[in-house]
């Protein structure tokens, strides 16, 4: 099953999606080369291999056609390489993992963004929605287990890694009261476990570096959030 | 045909939903009998739907021996996983081919219906923008299909199932966007006809005129005057 062909990830240092690809590879024990993109100045390599979305991450496995979309990459890595399985074995659990990963990506983004970067009534409404979503996600943690995958990190932990690391960074930059110990103690504990894991840690960007890199973009984030709020 | 009662398969359905039709086509292709239960979506939603899909309150929902699976593409993968002996397999076994199938099904999900909805809901600049995005999307799909019989190659598969129910909505998109799929995307049009020859697809897809009528009903609901 596992191929000796070289594996490369086209990624970006502060991208939570790029992190998913790297986390999957590291957890499977697959060595890879990381090619860092400057997303404000996208390379020919990226545009050639992801012409449809022009986004990171992109997985290059030997000379096979590129694989794009972070969650597609995670499943590919799980299926193409030996190593501990990232997807649950049980079919219903697999469906649940895919459902909640999709929920995270499709339903949570906008309200989380507005909860972080708008103000007044729009922020309050978005914050309520975000807290409801976080509670739903928190409810998926198996009782008494460290991770969504159980005793070991799995597909859903990787998909939700955004919350564990980036959301806490954004909360610090924005000052919004989200993902607090009082309101989501179980999720906060999971976030600490995930980001402290010795494998995952190696592909998480240093928190202070991310804060320093993203703080100057605060005004941009605010204008994006305002545009979202205007469209609702 | 395997009796639905033995397998305990129930689909919470809505007659015109292209997402529910994905699931019905997959089940029918595999000879898995499933009881389809029509849901009230425009009025008050039923208790079973709200209980089975509390997060989204949407169809389709697949109930398998009482367990609920939600989100059409998640359901398609679940059917593949839960009934490995039911052929044909809609996802290939090779991990790379699976990844590409998932990528394109995801692409269809992010584009066609969402853009199409803006196309009929909006006017003026909004509609023009949606039209441009729809043409770009269909162009991308046409290119991806290329000269193949189906998106995965020789066999009807995952991406075909994901996209084919949306072709019933093409007629409405063409009317609102003033373009012709046959003229601009002949390969896609031919692919749709080829899929339509399959008994499952022919039986399950909504007639394009009925979709247009339904959009008319939705417009009234939203207070949209053409």
CSV table of C-alpha atoms in Angstrom, one decimal, chain B:
chain,number,residue,atom,x,y,z
B,1,UNK,CA,-34.0,-6.7,-4.7
B,2,UNK,CA,-33.3,-6.8,-1.0
B,3,UNK,CA,-36.4,-6.1,1.1
B,4,UNK,CA,-36.2,-2.7,2.7
B,5,UNK,CA,-37.7,-4.0,5.9
B,6,UNK,CA,-34.8,-6.4,6.4
B,7,UNK,CA,-32.2,-3.7,5.9
B,8,UNK,CA,-34.4,-1.2,7.8
B,9,UNK,CA,-33.7,1.6,5.4
B,10,UNK,CA,-35.9,4.7,5.4
B,11,UNK,CA,-35.1,7.9,3.5
B,12,UNK,CA,-36.6,11.2,4.7
B,13,UNK,CA,-37.3,12.7,1.3
B,14,UNK,CA,-38.7,15.7,-0.5
B,15,UNK,CA,-40.0,15.2,-4.1
B,16,UNK,CA,-37.9,17.8,-5.8
B,17,UNK,CA,-34.8,17.7,-3.7
B,18,UNK,CA,-31.8,16.9,-5.9
B,19,UNK,CA,-29.9,15.9,-2.7
B,20,UNK,CA,-32.4,13.3,-1.7
B,21,UNK,CA,-32.4,12.0,-5.3
B,22,UNK,CA,-28.7,11.4,-5.0
B,23,UNK,CA,-29.4,8.9,-2.2
B,24,UNK,CA,-32.3,7.3,-4.0
B,25,UNK,CA,-30.3,6.8,-7.1
B,26,UNK,CA,-27.4,5.3,-5.2
B,27,UNK,CA,-29.7,2.9,-3.3
B,28,UNK,CA,-31.6,2.0,-6.5
B,29,UNK,CA,-28.4,1.4,-8.5
B,30,UNK,CA,-27.3,-1.0,-5.7
B,31,UNK,CA,-30.7,-2.8,-5.5
B,32,UNK,CA,-31.1,-1.7,-1.9
B,33,UNK,CA,-34.8,-1.2,-1.2
B,34,UNK,CA,-35.6,1.8,0.9
B,35,UNK,CA,-38.8,3.3,2.1
B,36,UNK,CA,-39.1,6.9,1.0
B,37,UNK,CA,-41.1,9.1,3.4
B,38,UNK,CA,-42.1,12.5,1.9
B,39,UNK,CA,-41.4,15.4,4.3
B,40,UNK,CA,-43.3,18.7,4.7
B,41,UNK,CA,-40.6,21.3,4.1
B,42,UNK,CA,-42.4,24.5,3.1
B,43,UNK,CA,-44.8,24.3,6.1
B,44,UNK,CA,-44.2,22.9,9.5
B,45,UNK,CA,-41.5,20.3,9.7
B,46,UNK,CA,-42.4,16.9,11.0
B,47,UNK,CA,-41.2,15.5,14.4
B,48,UNK,CA,-39.3,12.6,12.8
B,49,UNK,CA,-37.2,15.0,10.6
B,50,UNK,CA,-36.5,17.4,13.5
B,51,UNK,CA,-35.5,14.5,15.7
B,52,UNK,CA,-33.3,12.8,13.1
B,53,UNK,CA,-31.6,15.9,11.8
B,54,UNK,CA,-31.7,18.4,14.7
B,55,UNK,CA,-28.7,20.3,13.4
B,56,UNK,CA,-29.8,21.1,9.9
B,57,UNK,CA,-33.5,20.1,9.9
B,58,UNK,CA,-33.1,19.2,6.2
B,59,UNK,CA,-33.6,16.2,3.9
B,60,UNK,CA,-32.2,13.8,3.0
B,61,UNK,CA,-31.8,11.8,6.1
B,62,UNK,CA,-31.1,8.1,5.9
B,63,UNK,CA,-32.4,6.0,8.7
B,64,UNK,CA,-30.7,2.6,9.0
B,65,UNK,CA,-32.2,0.4,11.7
B,66,UNK,CA,-33.1,3.6,13.6
B,67,UNK,CA,-29.7,5.4,13.2
B,68,UNK,CA,-29.8,8.7,11.3
B,69,UNK,CA,-27.2,9.7,8.7
B,70,UNK,CA,-27.4,13.3,7.4
B,71,UNK,CA,-25.9,15.2,4.5
B,72,UNK,CA,-26.3,13.6,1.0
B,73,UNK,CA,-22.6,13.0,0.3
B,74,UNK,CA,-22.1,11.6,3.8
B,75,UNK,CA,-25.0,9.3,3.1
B,76,UNK,CA,-23.5,8.2,-0.2
B,77,UNK,CA,-20.3,7.2,1.5
B,78,UNK,CA,-22.2,5.5,4.3
B,79,UNK,CA,-24.1,3.4,1.8
B,80,UNK,CA,-20.8,2.3,0.2
B,81,UNK,CA,-19.4,1.5,3.7
B,82,UNK,CA,-22.4,-0.2,5.2
B,83,UNK,CA,-23.3,-2.4,2.2
B,84,UNK,CA,-20.0,-3.5,0.8
B,85,UNK,CA,-21.6,-6.5,-1.0
B,86,UNK,CA,-24.1,-4.3,-2.8
B,87,UNK,CA,-22.9,-3.6,-6.3
B,88,UNK,CA,-22.1,-1.6,-8.3
B,89,UNK,CA,-19.6,0.2,-6.1
B,90,UNK,CA,-19.9,3.9,-6.8
B,91,UNK,CA,-16.5,4.8,-5.3
B,92,UNK,CA,-13.4,3.2,-6.8
B,93,UNK,CA,-11.1,1.2,-4.6
B,94,UNK,CA,-7.9,3.0,-5.6
B,95,UNK,CA,-7.2,5.8,-3.0
B,96,UNK,CA,-6.2,8.4,-5.7
B,97,UNK,CA,-9.3,7.8,-7.7
B,98,UNK,CA,-11.4,8.0,-4.5
B,99,UNK,CA,-9.7,11.3,-3.7
B,100,UNK,CA,-10.5,12.7,-7.1
B,101,UNK,CA,-14.1,11.5,-6.9
B,102,UNK,CA,-14.5,13.2,-3.5
B,103,UNK,CA,-12.9,16.4,-4.7
B,104,UNK,CA,-15.3,16.7,-7.7
B,105,UNK,CA,-18.4,15.8,-5.7
B,106,UNK,CA,-17.3,18.4,-3.1
B,107,UNK,CA,-16.9,20.9,-6.0
B,108,UNK,CA,-20.4,20.2,-7.3
B,109,UNK,CA,-21.7,20.7,-3.7
B,110,UNK,CA,-20.0,24.1,-3.3
B,111,UNK,CA,-21.2,25.4,-6.6
B,112,UNK,CA,-24.2,24.4,-8.8
B,113,UNK,CA,-27.1,24.6,-6.4
B,114,UNK,CA,-25.8,27.6,-4.4
B,115,UNK,CA,-25.0,29.6,-7.5
B,116,UNK,CA,-28.2,28.4,-9.2
B,117,UNK,CA,-30.3,29.7,-6.3
B,118,UNK,CA,-28.7,33.2,-6.6
B,119,UNK,CA,-29.5,33.0,-10.3
B,120,UNK,CA,-33.2,32.7,-9.9
B,121,UNK,CA,-33.5,34.7,-6.6
B,122,UNK,CA,-31.6,37.8,-7.6
B,123,UNK,CA,-32.0,40.4,-10.4
B,124,UNK,CA,-29.7,42.9,-12.1
B,125,UNK,CA,-26.1,42.8,-11.0
B,126,UNK,CA,-26.6,39.9,-8.6
B,127,UNK,CA,-28.1,37.8,-11.4
B,128,UNK,CA,-25.4,38.8,-13.8
B,129,UNK,CA,-22.7,37.8,-11.3
B,130,UNK,CA,-24.4,34.4,-10.6
B,131,UNK,CA,-24.7,33.8,-14.4
B,132,UNK,CA,-21.0,34.4,-14.8
B,133,UNK,CA,-20.2,32.0,-11.9
B,134,UNK,CA,-22.6,29.4,-13.2
B,135,UNK,CA,-21.0,29.5,-16.7
B,136,UNK,CA,-17.6,29.2,-15.1
B,137,UNK,CA,-18.7,26.2,-13.0
B,138,UNK,CA,-20.2,24.4,-16.0
B,139,UNK,CA,-17.1,25.1,-18.1
B,140,UNK,CA,-15.0,23.6,-15.3
B,141,UNK,CA,-17.2,20.5,-15.2
B,142,UNK,CA,-17.3,20.2,-19.0
B,143,UNK,CA,-13.4,20.3,-19.0
B,144,UNK,CA,-13.2,17.7,-16.2
B,145,UNK,CA,-15.6,15.4,-17.9
B,146,UNK,CA,-13.6,15.7,-21.2
B,147,UNK,CA,-14.1,12.8,-23.5
B,148,UNK,CA,-15.0,10.3,-20.8
B,149,UNK,CA,-18.4,8.6,-20.7
B,150,UNK,CA,-18.7,9.4,-17.0
B,151,UNK,CA,-16.8,11.5,-14.5
B,152,UNK,CA,-14.9,8.5,-13.1
B,153,UNK,CA,-14.2,7.0,-16.5
B,154,UNK,CA,-16.1,4.0,-18.0
B,155,UNK,CA,-18.5,3.5,-15.2
B,156,UNK,CA,-21.4,5.5,-13.6
B,157,UNK,CA,-20.1,6.6,-10.2
B,158,UNK,CA,-19.9,8.9,-7.3
B,159,UNK,CA,-19.5,12.2,-9.1
B,160,UNK,CA,-22.2,11.3,-11.6
B,161,UNK,CA,-24.6,10.5,-8.8
B,162,UNK,CA,-23.7,13.8,-7.1
B,163,UNK,CA,-24.4,15.9,-10.2
B,164,UNK,CA,-27.1,14.2,-12.2
B,165,UNK,CA,-30.1,15.3,-10.1
B,166,UNK,CA,-29.0,18.9,-10.5
B,167,UNK,CA,-29.4,18.6,-14.3
B,168,UNK,CA,-33.2,18.8,-13.7
B,169,UNK,CA,-32.5,22.3,-12.5
B,170,UNK,CA,-30.4,23.2,-15.7
B,171,UNK,CA,-33.6,24.2,-17.6
B,172,UNK,CA,-34.5,26.7,-14.9
B,173,UNK,CA,-30.9,28.0,-14.8
B,174,UNK,CA,-30.9,28.4,-18.6
B,175,UNK,CA,-34.1,30.3,-18.5
B,176,UNK,CA,-33.0,32.7,-15.8
B,177,UNK,CA,-29.4,33.0,-17.1
B,178,UNK,CA,-30.3,33.1,-20.8
B,179,UNK,CA,-27.8,30.5,-21.9
B,180,UNK,CA,-28.0,27.0,-23.4
B,181,UNK,CA,-26.2,24.0,-21.8
B,182,UNK,CA,-26.5,22.1,-25.1
B,183,UNK,CA,-24.8,24.9,-27.1
B,184,UNK,CA,-22.1,25.9,-24.6
B,185,UNK,CA,-21.4,22.6,-22.9
B,186,UNK,CA,-22.3,19.8,-25.4
B,187,UNK,CA,-20.3,17.1,-23.5
B,188,UNK,CA,-22.1,17.8,-20.3
B,189,UNK,CA,-25.4,17.8,-22.2
B,190,UNK,CA,-24.5,14.4,-23.8
B,191,UNK,CA,-23.4,13.0,-20.4
B,192,UNK,CA,-26.7,14.1,-18.9
B,193,UNK,CA,-28.6,12.2,-21.7
B,194,UNK,CA,-26.4,9.2,-21.2
B,195,UNK,CA,-27.1,9.1,-17.5
B,196,UNK,CA,-30.8,9.7,-18.2
B,197,UNK,CA,-30.9,6.4,-20.1
B,198,UNK,CA,-30.3,4.5,-16.9
B,199,UNK,CA,-33.6,3.2,-15.5
B,200,UNK,CA,-32.8,4.5,-12.0
B,201,UNK,CA,-32.0,8.0,-13.1
B,202,UNK,CA,-35.0,8.2,-15.5
B,203,UNK,CA,-37.4,7.1,-12.8
B,204,UNK,CA,-36.0,9.3,-10.0
B,205,UNK,CA,-35.2,12.7,-11.6
B,206,UNK,CA,-37.8,15.4,-11.5
B,207,UNK,CA,-39.0,16.7,-14.8
B,208,UNK,CA,-37.3,20.1,-15.6
B,209,UNK,CA,-40.6,21.8,-16.1
B,210,UNK,CA,-41.8,20.7,-12.7
B,211,UNK,CA,-38.6,22.1,-11.2
B,212,UNK,CA,-39.3,25.5,-12.9
B,213,UNK,CA,-42.9,25.4,-11.5
B,214,UNK,CA,-41.5,24.7,-8.0
B,215,UNK,CA,-39.1,27.6,-8.3
B,216,UNK,CA,-42.2,29.7,-9.1
B,217,UNK,CA,-43.8,28.5,-5.9
B,218,UNK,CA,-40.6,29.4,-3.9
B,219,UNK,CA,-40.5,32.9,-5.5
B,220,UNK,CA,-44.1,33.5,-4.2
B,221,UNK,CA,-42.9,32.3,-0.8
B,222,UNK,CA,-40.0,34.8,-0.9
B,223,UNK,CA,-42.2,37.6,-2.4
B,224,UNK,CA,-40.1,37.7,-5.5
B,225,UNK,CA,-41.8,39.1,-8.6
B,226,UNK,CA,-40.1,38.4,-11.9
